[in-house]
Amino acid sequence: MARYHIETYGCTSNRGESRDIERRLRDAGHHKVETAADADVAILNTCTVVEKTERNMLRRAKELADETADLIVTGCMALAQGEAFADADVDAQVLHWDDVPEAVTNGECPTTTPDAEPILDGVVGILPIARGCMSNCSYCITKQATGRVDSPPVEENVEKARALVHAGAKEIRITGQDTGVYGWDTGERKLPELLERIATEIEGEFRVRVGMANPGGVHGIREELAAVFAEHDEIYNFLHAPVQSGSDDVLADMRRQHEVSQYRDIVETFNDTLGEWTLSTDFIVGFPTEDDDDHEASMDLLRETRPEKINVTRFSKRPGTDAAELKGLGGQTKKDRSKAMTELKMDVVGEAHESMVGTRRDVLVVEEGTGDSVKCYDGAYRQVIVQNATDHGLEPGDFATVEVTSHQTVYAFAEPVDAAAVDDGPAETTAD
Ligand code: SF4
């Protein structure tokens, strides 16, 4: 769990985004601190209303980057002029608001509290399917709070999912420390069965997003899982499998319980089974035993597998963990590696968004965005923003067909294809 410091500039809507980030960070067990110097991660939620504000944002970003281990820049200026921070040599990750909470980790998994109950938030239903993990990563402090895997029966989770849909959920987010090992404690991994049953036994129009699943757990069920994704439109073609390093030596020192080849196998299986899908992964840069060759191996793996969502975390020591006892790398080395990987990430993610422009997608409107916009997700869980939502008659819970008209570094804009295409039921295909 990390200590974070957050600063917000600009309008009420931007402040609302910060409140949302803070709520999600608090729910995940992270702690807020008052100064950047006391934080593991500083978050700057920017505004870009006038040129003078932009200069102030760049100046403040530079100060924060010097004061803290990691800086995340989000908000309007980050999204509209993300490259300005790199141009000004500010060492920061530029992220969409929604991606900030996941990035505020040390590569640790999300925390699922014991006996967590489903939560309905707008049209999004959060369904924790299990707690705990089967790993013992050397840098992780979350494990101490959550313990071994404890999986309720599939039937119980199906009923919780049904209750969420009956209560109005259109998107069910399946969560856990490591969803891929659901059922491990019972001798049988049951994520594919759970997804199959949710997709076939629950009436209604909804989609399901599978949360973080470590490669070690997914590897043994990769074919079954990809087949369930391919068979059911209800399940987003989206997998978050954090590899953390492209070097087997570093993975062993992290005690990650997977090898790079297993991650490659998973990507290959999903590529072979699914048309369009989104790979999300995480890398920790600057782990104490990572040398230059290891770092290059991570860069090569990113280039090769081209995930469309990537969390890059600069390693920082968490008290009480085994990795905290290792002699750390120099701050400049960690900064240089983090900057190089963040630049590569922006190229890969930018290319993916560029390729969406001009395509048509069937989307679910999931929540309101800033101003009069709505956030929508296509079948591969790629986010697109539709502006002037009121004019288009779009609100959370609607399904629509849209055409992507433009993109900025980390997100895409779209317009409904026509008013008749907007209805209350799912449309047929994904992209052209
Ligand atoms: S998989 Fe590793 S990082 Fe995740 S909770 Fe378990 S020990 Fe921590």
CSV table of C-alpha atoms and ligand atoms in Angstrom, one decimal:
chain,number,residue,atom,x,y,z
A,1,MET,CA,0.0,0.0,0.0
A,2,ALA,CA,1.4,3.4,-1.0
A,3,ARG,CA,1.5,6.9,0.5
A,4,TYR,CA,0.2,9.4,-2.0
A,5,HIS,CA,0.0,13.1,-2.2
A,6,ILE,CA,-2.6,14.7,-4.6
A,7,GLU,CA,-2.9,18.3,-5.9
A,8,THR,CA,-5.8,19.5,-8.0
A,9,TYR,CA,-6.2,22.6,-10.2
A,10,GLY,CA,-9.0,24.0,-12.2
A,11,CYS,CA,-12.8,23.5,-12.3
A,12,THR,CA,-15.4,21.7,-10.2
A,13,SER,CA,-15.4,18.8,-12.7
A,14,ASN,CA,-11.6,18.3,-12.3
A,15,ARG,CA,-12.1,18.3,-8.5
A,16,GLY,CA,-14.7,15.7,-8.9
A,17,GLU,CA,-12.2,13.5,-10.8
A,18,SER,CA,-9.8,13.9,-7.9
A,19,ARG,CA,-12.4,12.9,-5.4
A,20,ASP,CA,-13.1,9.8,-7.4
A,21,ILE,CA,-9.4,9.0,-7.5
A,22,GLU,CA,-9.1,9.5,-3.8
A,23,ARG,CA,-12.1,7.3,-3.1
A,24,ARG,CA,-10.6,4.5,-5.2
A,25,LEU,CA,-7.2,4.9,-3.6
A,26,ARG,CA,-8.7,4.8,-0.1
A,27,ASP,CA,-10.7,1.7,-0.9
A,28,ALA,CA,-7.5,0.0,-2.1
A,29,GLY,CA,-5.8,0.7,1.2
A,30,HIS,CA,-3.5,3.5,0.2
A,31,HIS,CA,-2.8,6.5,2.5
A,32,LYS,CA,-3.0,10.2,1.8
A,33,VAL,CA,-0.1,12.4,3.1
A,34,GLU,CA,0.1,16.2,3.1
A,35,THR,CA,3.4,16.7,1.3
A,36,ALA,CA,5.1,15.3,-1.8
A,37,ALA,CA,8.3,14.7,0.2
A,38,ASP,CA,6.4,12.2,2.4
A,39,ALA,CA,4.8,10.4,-0.4
A,40,ASP,CA,5.7,7.4,-2.5
A,41,VAL,CA,3.7,8.9,-5.4
A,42,ALA,CA,2.6,12.4,-6.1
A,43,ILE,CA,-0.5,13.0,-8.3
A,44,LEU,CA,-0.9,16.3,-10.2
A,45,ASN,CA,-4.4,16.8,-11.6
A,46,THR,CA,-3.9,19.6,-14.1
A,47,CYS,CA,-5.9,22.3,-15.7
A,48,THR,CA,-5.2,23.9,-19.1
A,49,VAL,CA,-7.6,26.8,-19.3
A,50,VAL,CA,-5.1,29.5,-20.2
A,51,GLU,CA,-1.5,29.7,-21.2
A,52,LYS,CA,-0.4,31.1,-17.9
A,53,THR,CA,-2.0,28.1,-16.1
A,54,GLU,CA,0.0,25.8,-18.4
A,55,ARG,CA,3.2,27.4,-17.4
A,56,ASN,CA,2.3,27.0,-13.7
A,57,MET,CA,1.4,23.4,-14.2
A,58,LEU,CA,4.8,22.6,-15.8
A,59,ARG,CA,6.6,24.5,-13.1
A,60,ARG,CA,4.6,22.6,-10.3
A,61,ALA,CA,5.2,19.3,-12.1
A,62,LYS,CA,9.0,19.9,-12.1
A,63,GLU,CA,8.9,20.7,-8.4
A,64,LEU,CA,6.9,17.6,-7.5
A,65,ALA,CA,9.1,15.4,-9.7
A,66,ASP,CA,12.1,16.6,-7.7
A,67,GLU,CA,10.4,16.1,-4.3
A,68,THR,CA,9.0,12.6,-4.7
A,69,ALA,CA,9.9,9.1,-5.9
A,70,ASP,CA,7.1,8.9,-8.6
A,71,LEU,CA,5.0,11.6,-10.3
A,72,ILE,CA,1.7,11.0,-12.1
A,73,VAL,CA,0.3,13.8,-14.1
A,74,THR,CA,-3.4,13.6,-15.1
A,75,GLY,CA,-6.2,16.0,-15.9
A,76,CYS,CA,-7.0,18.2,-18.8
A,77,MET,CA,-3.5,19.4,-19.6
A,78,ALA,CA,-2.1,16.0,-19.3
A,79,LEU,CA,-4.7,14.6,-21.7
A,80,ALA,CA,-4.7,17.5,-24.2
A,81,GLN,CA,-0.9,18.3,-24.2
A,82,GLY,CA,0.7,15.2,-22.6
A,83,GLU,CA,3.8,15.6,-24.6
A,84,ALA,CA,4.5,19.1,-23.0
A,85,PHE,CA,5.7,17.4,-19.9
A,86,ALA,CA,8.2,15.2,-21.7
A,87,ASP,CA,9.3,18.2,-23.8
A,88,ALA,CA,10.0,20.2,-20.6
A,89,ASP,CA,12.0,17.2,-19.3
A,90,VAL,CA,9.5,16.5,-16.5
A,91,ASP,CA,9.9,12.9,-15.3
A,92,ALA,CA,6.3,11.8,-15.0
A,93,GLN,CA,3.7,9.2,-16.1
A,94,VAL,CA,0.9,10.9,-18.0
A,95,LEU,CA,-2.4,9.1,-17.4
A,96,HIS,CA,-6.1,9.3,-17.9
A,97,TRP,CA,-7.9,10.0,-14.6
A,98,ASP,CA,-9.4,6.4,-14.6
A,99,ASP,CA,-5.9,4.8,-14.8
A,100,VAL,CA,-4.4,6.7,-11.8
A,101,PRO,CA,-5.6,4.4,-9.0
A,102,GLU,CA,-4.1,1.3,-10.6
A,103,ALA,CA,-0.8,3.1,-11.2
A,104,VAL,CA,-0.4,4.0,-7.5
A,105,THR,CA,1.1,0.7,-6.5
A,106,ASN,CA,4.4,-0.8,-6.1
A,107,GLY,CA,3.4,-3.5,-8.5
A,108,GLU,CA,1.2,-5.0,-5.8
A,109,CYS,CA,-2.2,-6.4,-6.5
A,110,PRO,CA,-5.4,-4.6,-5.5
A,111,THR,CA,-6.6,-5.2,-2.0
A,112,THR,CA,-9.9,-7.1,-1.6
A,113,THR,CA,-11.1,-6.9,1.9
A,114,PRO,CA,-12.3,-10.1,3.6
A,115,ASP,CA,-16.0,-10.8,3.1
A,116,ALA,CA,-16.3,-7.9,0.6
A,117,GLU,CA,-19.8,-7.6,-0.6
A,118,PRO,CA,-20.8,-6.6,-4.2
A,119,ILE,CA,-21.2,-2.8,-4.7
A,120,LEU,CA,-23.4,-1.1,-7.2
A,121,ASP,CA,-22.0,2.3,-8.3
A,122,GLY,CA,-24.1,3.8,-11.0
A,123,VAL,CA,-24.4,1.1,-13.6
A,124,VAL,CA,-21.2,-0.6,-12.5
A,125,GLY,CA,-21.4,-3.6,-10.2
A,126,ILE,CA,-18.2,-4.5,-8.4
A,127,LEU,CA,-18.1,-8.2,-7.6
A,128,PRO,CA,-15.2,-9.5,-5.5
A,129,ILE,CA,-15.0,-13.2,-6.3
A,130,ALA,CA,-12.3,-14.2,-3.8
A,131,ARG,CA,-9.7,-12.8,-1.5
A,132,GLY,CA,-6.0,-13.5,-1.1
A,133,CYS,CA,-3.4,-14.7,-3.5
A,134,MET,CA,-1.2,-17.8,-3.9
A,135,SER,CA,2.0,-15.8,-4.3
A,136,ASN,CA,4.5,-14.3,-2.0
A,137,CYS,CA,6.1,-11.5,-4.1
A,138,SER,CA,9.2,-10.2,-2.4
A,139,TYR,CA,8.2,-6.5,-2.8
A,140,CYS,CA,4.6,-6.9,-1.7
A,141,ILE,CA,3.0,-5.6,1.5
A,142,THR,CA,-0.6,-6.3,0.4
A,143,LYS,CA,-0.1,-10.0,1.0
A,144,GLN,CA,0.4,-9.4,4.7
A,145,ALA,CA,-3.1,-7.9,4.8
A,146,THR,CA,-4.9,-10.5,2.8
A,147,GLY,CA,-3.4,-13.9,3.2
A,148,ARG,CA,-4.0,-17.1,1.2
A,149,VAL,CA,-6.7,-17.6,-1.5
A,150,ASP,CA,-10.2,-18.1,-0.1
A,151,SER,CA,-12.8,-18.8,-2.8
A,152,PRO,CA,-16.5,-18.9,-2.3
A,153,PRO,CA,-18.4,-21.5,-4.4
A,154,VAL,CA,-19.2,-20.6,-8.1
A,155,GLU,CA,-22.9,-20.7,-7.3
A,156,GLU,CA,-22.6,-18.0,-4.7
A,157,ASN,CA,-20.7,-15.6,-7.1
A,158,VAL,CA,-23.2,-16.3,-9.8
A,159,GLU,CA,-26.1,-15.3,-7.5
A,160,LYS,CA,-24.2,-12.1,-6.5
A,161,ALA,CA,-23.8,-11.3,-10.1
A,162,ARG,CA,-27.5,-11.9,-10.8
A,163,ALA,CA,-28.4,-9.7,-7.9
A,164,LEU,CA,-26.2,-6.9,-9.3
A,165,VAL,CA,-27.8,-7.2,-12.8
A,166,HIS,CA,-31.3,-7.2,-11.2
A,167,ALA,CA,-30.3,-4.1,-9.3
A,168,GLY,CA,-29.4,-2.3,-12.5
A,169,ALA,CA,-25.7,-3.2,-13.2
A,170,LYS,CA,-24.8,-3.1,-16.9
A,171,GLU,CA,-21.1,-3.7,-16.3
A,172,ILE,CA,-20.0,-6.2,-13.7
A,173,ARG,CA,-16.3,-5.9,-12.7
A,174,ILE,CA,-15.0,-9.1,-11.3
A,175,THR,CA,-12.3,-8.3,-8.8
A,176,GLY,CA,-9.8,-10.0,-6.5
A,177,GLN,CA,-6.1,-9.9,-5.6
A,178,ASP,CA,-5.7,-12.4,-8.5
A,179,THR,CA,-8.8,-13.5,-10.3
A,180,GLY,CA,-6.9,-16.2,-12.2
A,181,VAL,CA,-6.4,-18.3,-9.1
A,182,TYR,CA,-10.1,-18.2,-8.1
A,183,GLY,CA,-10.8,-21.8,-6.9
A,184,TRP,CA,-7.1,-22.7,-6.4
A,185,ASP,CA,-7.8,-23.4,-2.7
A,186,THR,CA,-10.5,-25.9,-3.7
A,187,GLY,CA,-8.2,-27.8,-6.0
A,188,GLU,CA,-9.8,-26.6,-9.2
A,189,ARG,CA,-9.5,-23.2,-10.9
A,190,LYS,CA,-12.9,-21.9,-11.6
A,191,LEU,CA,-12.7,-18.6,-13.4
A,192,PRO,CA,-13.7,-19.9,-16.8
A,193,GLU,CA,-16.7,-21.8,-15.3
A,194,LEU,CA,-17.8,-18.7,-13.4
A,195,LEU,CA,-17.7,-16.6,-16.5
A,196,GLU,CA,-19.5,-19.2,-18.6
A,197,ARG,CA,-22.3,-19.4,-16.0
A,198,ILE,CA,-22.7,-15.7,-15.6
A,199,ALA,CA,-22.9,-15.2,-19.4
A,200,THR,CA,-25.4,-18.1,-19.9
A,201,GLU,CA,-27.5,-18.2,-16.8
A,202,ILE,CA,-28.2,-14.5,-16.1
A,203,GLU,CA,-30.9,-12.8,-18.1
A,204,GLY,CA,-30.4,-9.2,-19.1
A,205,GLU,CA,-28.0,-7.0,-21.1
A,206,PHE,CA,-24.7,-6.5,-19.4
A,207,ARG,CA,-21.0,-6.9,-19.9
A,208,VAL,CA,-18.4,-8.4,-17.6
A,209,ARG,CA,-14.8,-7.2,-17.1
A,210,VAL,CA,-12.3,-9.6,-15.6
A,211,GLY,CA,-9.9,-7.9,-13.1
A,212,MET,CA,-6.3,-8.4,-12.6
A,213,ALA,CA,-5.0,-12.0,-13.1
A,214,ASN,CA,-1.4,-12.8,-12.6
A,215,PRO,CA,0.3,-14.7,-15.5
A,216,GLY,CA,1.2,-17.6,-13.2
A,217,GLY,CA,-2.5,-18.3,-12.5
A,218,VAL,CA,-3.7,-17.6,-16.0
A,219,HIS,CA,-1.2,-19.8,-17.8
A,220,GLY,CA,-2.8,-23.1,-16.9
A,221,ILE,CA,-6.3,-21.9,-17.9
A,222,ARG,CA,-5.4,-19.7,-20.8
A,223,GLU,CA,-7.0,-21.8,-23.5
A,224,GLU,CA,-10.3,-22.3,-21.6
A,225,LEU,CA,-10.3,-18.6,-20.6
A,226,ALA,CA,-9.7,-17.4,-24.2
A,227,ALA,CA,-12.5,-19.7,-25.4
A,228,VAL,CA,-15.0,-18.4,-23.0
A,229,PHE,CA,-14.1,-14.8,-24.0
A,230,ALA,CA,-14.5,-15.7,-27.7
A,231,GLU,CA,-17.9,-17.4,-27.2
A,232,HIS,CA,-19.7,-14.8,-25.2
A,233,ASP,CA,-20.2,-11.1,-26.2
A,234,GLU,CA,-21.1,-10.4,-22.6
A,235,ILE,CA,-17.5,-10.7,-21.6
A,236,TYR,CA,-15.1,-8.0,-22.6
A,237,ASN,CA,-12.1,-9.2,-24.5
A,238,PHE,CA,-9.7,-7.7,-22.0
A,239,LEU,CA,-7.0,-9.3,-19.9
A,240,HIS,CA,-4.9,-7.5,-17.2
A,241,ALA,CA,-1.9,-9.8,-16.7
A,242,PRO,CA,0.9,-8.0,-15.0
A,243,VAL,CA,4.3,-9.4,-16.2
A,244,GLN,CA,6.4,-6.9,-14.2
A,245,SER,CA,9.7,-7.7,-15.9
A,246,GLY,CA,11.0,-9.2,-19.2
A,247,SER,CA,13.9,-10.9,-17.3
A,248,ASP,CA,13.5,-14.3,-15.7
A,249,ASP,CA,16.3,-13.5,-13.3
A,250,VAL,CA,14.4,-10.4,-12.0
A,251,LEU,CA,11.1,-12.3,-11.9
A,252,ALA,CA,12.8,-15.0,-9.7
A,253,ASP,CA,14.1,-12.3,-7.4
A,254,MET,CA,10.6,-10.8,-7.3
A,255,ARG,CA,9.3,-14.3,-6.5
A,256,ARG,CA,6.6,-13.8,-9.2
A,257,GLN,CA,5.8,-17.5,-9.9
A,258,HIS,CA,5.8,-17.1,-13.6
A,259,GLU,CA,8.4,-16.9,-16.4
A,260,VAL,CA,8.5,-14.6,-19.4
A,261,SER,CA,7.7,-17.5,-21.7
A,262,GLN,CA,4.5,-18.2,-19.9
A,263,TYR,CA,3.4,-14.6,-20.3
A,264,ARG,CA,4.2,-15.0,-24.1
A,265,ASP,CA,2.2,-18.2,-24.2
A,266,ILE,CA,-0.8,-16.4,-22.8
A,267,VAL,CA,-0.5,-13.5,-25.3
A,268,GLU,CA,-0.1,-16.0,-28.2
A,269,THR,CA,-3.2,-18.0,-27.1
A,270,PHE,CA,-5.3,-14.9,-26.9
A,271,ASN,CA,-4.0,-13.6,-30.2
A,272,ASP,CA,-4.9,-16.9,-31.9
A,273,THR,CA,-8.3,-17.2,-30.3
A,274,LEU,CA,-9.7,-13.7,-30.3
A,275,GLY,CA,-10.2,-11.2,-33.1
A,276,GLU,CA,-9.9,-7.9,-31.2
A,277,TRP,CA,-8.7,-7.9,-27.6
A,278,THR,CA,-6.9,-5.7,-25.2
A,279,LEU,CA,-3.8,-6.7,-23.3
A,280,SER,CA,-3.1,-4.7,-20.2
A,281,THR,CA,0.1,-5.3,-18.2
A,282,ASP,CA,2.4,-3.7,-15.6
A,283,PHE,CA,6.1,-3.3,-15.4
A,284,ILE,CA,8.2,-2.5,-12.3
A,285,VAL,CA,11.4,-0.6,-13.4
A,286,GLY,CA,14.4,-0.3,-11.2
A,287,PHE,CA,14.0,-3.4,-9.1
A,288,PRO,CA,17.2,-3.7,-7.0
A,289,THR,CA,18.6,-6.6,-9.0
A,290,GLU,CA,17.7,-5.3,-12.4
A,291,ASP,CA,20.7,-4.6,-14.6
A,292,ASP,CA,20.9,-2.9,-18.0
A,293,ASP,CA,20.3,-6.1,-19.9
A,294,ASP,CA,17.2,-6.9,-17.8
A,295,HIS,CA,15.8,-3.5,-18.4
A,296,GLU,CA,16.4,-3.9,-22.2
A,297,ALA,CA,14.6,-7.3,-22.0
A,298,SER,CA,11.6,-5.5,-20.5
A,299,MET,CA,11.6,-2.9,-23.2
A,300,ASP,CA,11.9,-5.6,-25.8
A,301,LEU,CA,8.9,-7.5,-24.3
A,302,LEU,CA,6.8,-4.4,-24.4
A,303,ARG,CA,7.7,-3.8,-28.0
A,304,GLU,CA,7.0,-7.4,-28.9
A,305,THR,CA,3.6,-7.9,-27.1
A,306,ARG,CA,2.3,-4.3,-27.5
A,307,PRO,CA,-0.1,-4.1,-24.6
A,308,GLU,CA,-2.6,-1.2,-25.0
A,309,LYS,CA,-2.8,-0.4,-21.3
A,310,ILE,CA,0.5,-0.3,-19.4
A,311,ASN,CA,1.3,0.6,-15.8
A,312,VAL,CA,4.9,1.6,-15.4
A,313,THR,CA,5.9,1.7,-11.7
A,314,ARG,CA,9.3,2.8,-10.5
A,315,PHE,CA,10.4,0.4,-7.7
A,316,SER,CA,10.3,1.8,-4.2
A,317,LYS,CA,10.9,0.0,-1.0
A,318,ARG,CA,8.0,-1.0,1.2
A,319,PRO,CA,9.0,-1.4,4.9
A,320,GLY,CA,8.8,-5.0,6.1
A,321,THR,CA,9.2,-6.6,2.7
A,322,ASP,CA,12.2,-8.8,1.7
A,323,ALA,CA,12.9,-6.6,-1.3
A,324,ALA,CA,13.4,-3.6,1.0
A,325,GLU,CA,16.5,-5.4,2.4
A,326,LEU,CA,18.2,-5.4,-1.0
A,327,LYS,CA,20.7,-2.7,-1.9
A,328,GLY,CA,18.7,-0.4,-4.2
A,329,LEU,CA,19.7,1.1,-7.5
A,330,GLY,CA,20.6,4.8,-7.8
A,331,GLY,CA,17.8,7.2,-8.1
A,332,GLN,CA,19.1,8.5,-11.5
A,333,THR,CA,19.2,5.0,-12.9
A,334,LYS,CA,15.6,4.3,-11.9
A,335,LYS,CA,14.6,7.7,-13.3
A,336,ASP,CA,16.3,7.1,-16.7
A,337,ARG,CA,14.8,3.6,-17.0
A,338,SER,CA,11.3,4.8,-16.0
A,339,LYS,CA,11.5,7.7,-18.5
A,340,ALA,CA,12.6,5.4,-21.3
A,341,MET,CA,9.8,2.9,-20.7
A,342,THR,CA,7.2,5.6,-20.3
A,343,GLU,CA,8.2,7.1,-23.7
A,344,LEU,CA,8.0,3.7,-25.3
A,345,LYS,CA,4.6,3.1,-23.6
A,346,MET,CA,3.3,6.4,-25.0
A,347,ASP,CA,4.3,5.4,-28.5
A,348,VAL,CA,2.7,1.9,-28.2
A,349,VAL,CA,-0.5,3.3,-26.7
A,350,GLY,CA,-0.7,6.2,-29.1
A,351,GLU,CA,-0.4,3.8,-32.0
A,352,ALA,CA,-3.2,1.7,-30.7
A,353,HIS,CA,-5.5,4.7,-30.3
A,354,GLU,CA,-4.5,6.0,-33.8
A,355,SER,CA,-5.6,2.7,-35.3
A,356,MET,CA,-9.1,3.1,-33.8
A,357,VAL,CA,-9.8,6.4,-35.7
A,358,GLY,CA,-12.3,5.8,-38.5
A,359,THR,CA,-13.6,2.5,-37.1
A,360,ARG,CA,-17.1,1.7,-35.8
A,361,ARG,CA,-17.6,0.2,-32.5
A,362,ASP,CA,-20.5,-1.1,-30.4
A,363,VAL,CA,-20.1,0.4,-27.0
A,364,LEU,CA,-21.7,0.4,-23.6
A,365,VAL,CA,-22.1,3.9,-21.9
A,366,VAL,CA,-20.6,3.3,-18.5
A,367,GLU,CA,-20.4,6.6,-16.8
A,368,GLU,CA,-20.6,10.4,-17.1
A,369,GLY,CA,-17.4,12.2,-18.0
A,370,THR,CA,-16.4,15.8,-17.7
A,371,GLY,CA,-18.8,18.5,-19.0
A,372,ASP,CA,-21.5,16.9,-21.1
A,373,SER,CA,-19.6,13.8,-22.1
A,374,VAL,CA,-20.0,10.1,-21.4
A,375,LYS,CA,-17.4,7.4,-21.1
A,376,CYS,CA,-18.1,4.3,-23.1
A,377,TYR,CA,-16.3,0.9,-23.6
A,378,ASP,CA,-16.2,-1.2,-26.7
A,379,GLY,CA,-16.1,-5.0,-26.7
A,380,ALA,CA,-12.3,-5.0,-26.1
A,381,TYR,CA,-12.7,-2.6,-23.2
A,382,ARG,CA,-11.2,0.3,-25.0
A,383,GLN,CA,-12.5,3.6,-23.7
A,384,VAL,CA,-14.1,6.1,-26.0
A,385,ILE,CA,-15.5,9.5,-25.0
A,386,VAL,CA,-18.7,10.8,-26.6
A,387,GLN,CA,-19.2,14.6,-26.2
A,388,ASN,CA,-22.5,16.5,-26.2
A,389,ALA,CA,-24.1,13.4,-24.7
A,390,THR,CA,-27.4,15.2,-24.0
A,391,ASP,CA,-27.8,16.1,-27.7
A,392,HIS,CA,-27.2,12.5,-28.6
A,393,GLY,CA,-29.6,11.2,-25.9
A,394,LEU,CA,-26.9,9.0,-24.4
A,395,GLU,CA,-26.6,8.2,-20.7
A,396,PRO,CA,-25.0,5.5,-18.6
A,397,GLY,CA,-26.5,2.1,-19.2
A,398,ASP,CA,-27.2,2.7,-22.9
A,399,PHE,CA,-25.7,0.6,-25.7
A,400,ALA,CA,-24.8,2.4,-28.9
A,401,THR,CA,-22.8,2.2,-32.1
A,402,VAL,CA,-20.2,4.9,-32.5
A,403,GLU,CA,-17.5,5.9,-34.9
A,404,VAL,CA,-14.1,7.0,-33.6
A,405,THR,CA,-13.3,10.4,-35.0
A,406,SER,CA,-10.1,11.4,-33.2
A,407,HIS,CA,-7.7,10.5,-30.4
A,408,GLN,CA,-5.4,12.1,-28.0
A,409,THR,CA,-2.5,10.2,-26.5
A,410,VAL,CA,-4.3,8.1,-24.0
A,411,TYR,CA,-8.0,8.1,-25.1
A,412,ALA,CA,-10.3,8.3,-28.1
A,413,PHE,CA,-13.3,10.5,-29.1
A,414,ALA,CA,-16.3,9.1,-31.0
A,415,GLU,CA,-19.7,10.2,-32.3
A,416,PRO,CA,-22.8,8.0,-32.4
A,417,VAL,CA,-23.3,6.7,-35.9
A,418,ASP,CA,-26.9,7.9,-36.1
A,419,ALA,CA,-29.7,8.5,-33.6
A,420,ALA,CA,-31.5,5.3,-34.8
A,421,ALA,CA,-28.4,3.2,-33.8
A,422,VAL,CA,-28.8,4.3,-30.2
A,423,ASP,CA,-31.1,2.0,-28.3
A,424,ASP,CA,-31.4,0.1,-25.1
A,425,GLY,CA,-30.0,-3.2,-26.5
A,426,PRO,CA,-26.5,-4.3,-27.5
A,427,ALA,CA,-25.5,-3.9,-31.1
A,428,GLU,CA,-24.1,-6.7,-33.2
A,429,THR,CA,-20.5,-6.4,-34.2
A,430,THR,CA,-17.4,-4.7,-32.8
A,431,ALA,CA,-15.1,-3.0,-35.3
A,432,ASP,CA,-15.1,-2.7,-39.1
B,1,SF4,S1,0.4,-11.8,-6.2
B,1,SF4,FE1,2.3,-10.9,-5.3
B,1,SF4,S2,1.9,-8.6,-5.5
B,1,SF4,FE2,-0.1,-9.6,-5.7
B,1,SF4,S3,-1.0,-9.7,-3.6
B,1,SF4,FE3,0.1,-11.7,-4.0
B,1,SF4,S4,2.1,-11.4,-3.1
B,1,SF4,FE4,1.3,-9.3,-3.4
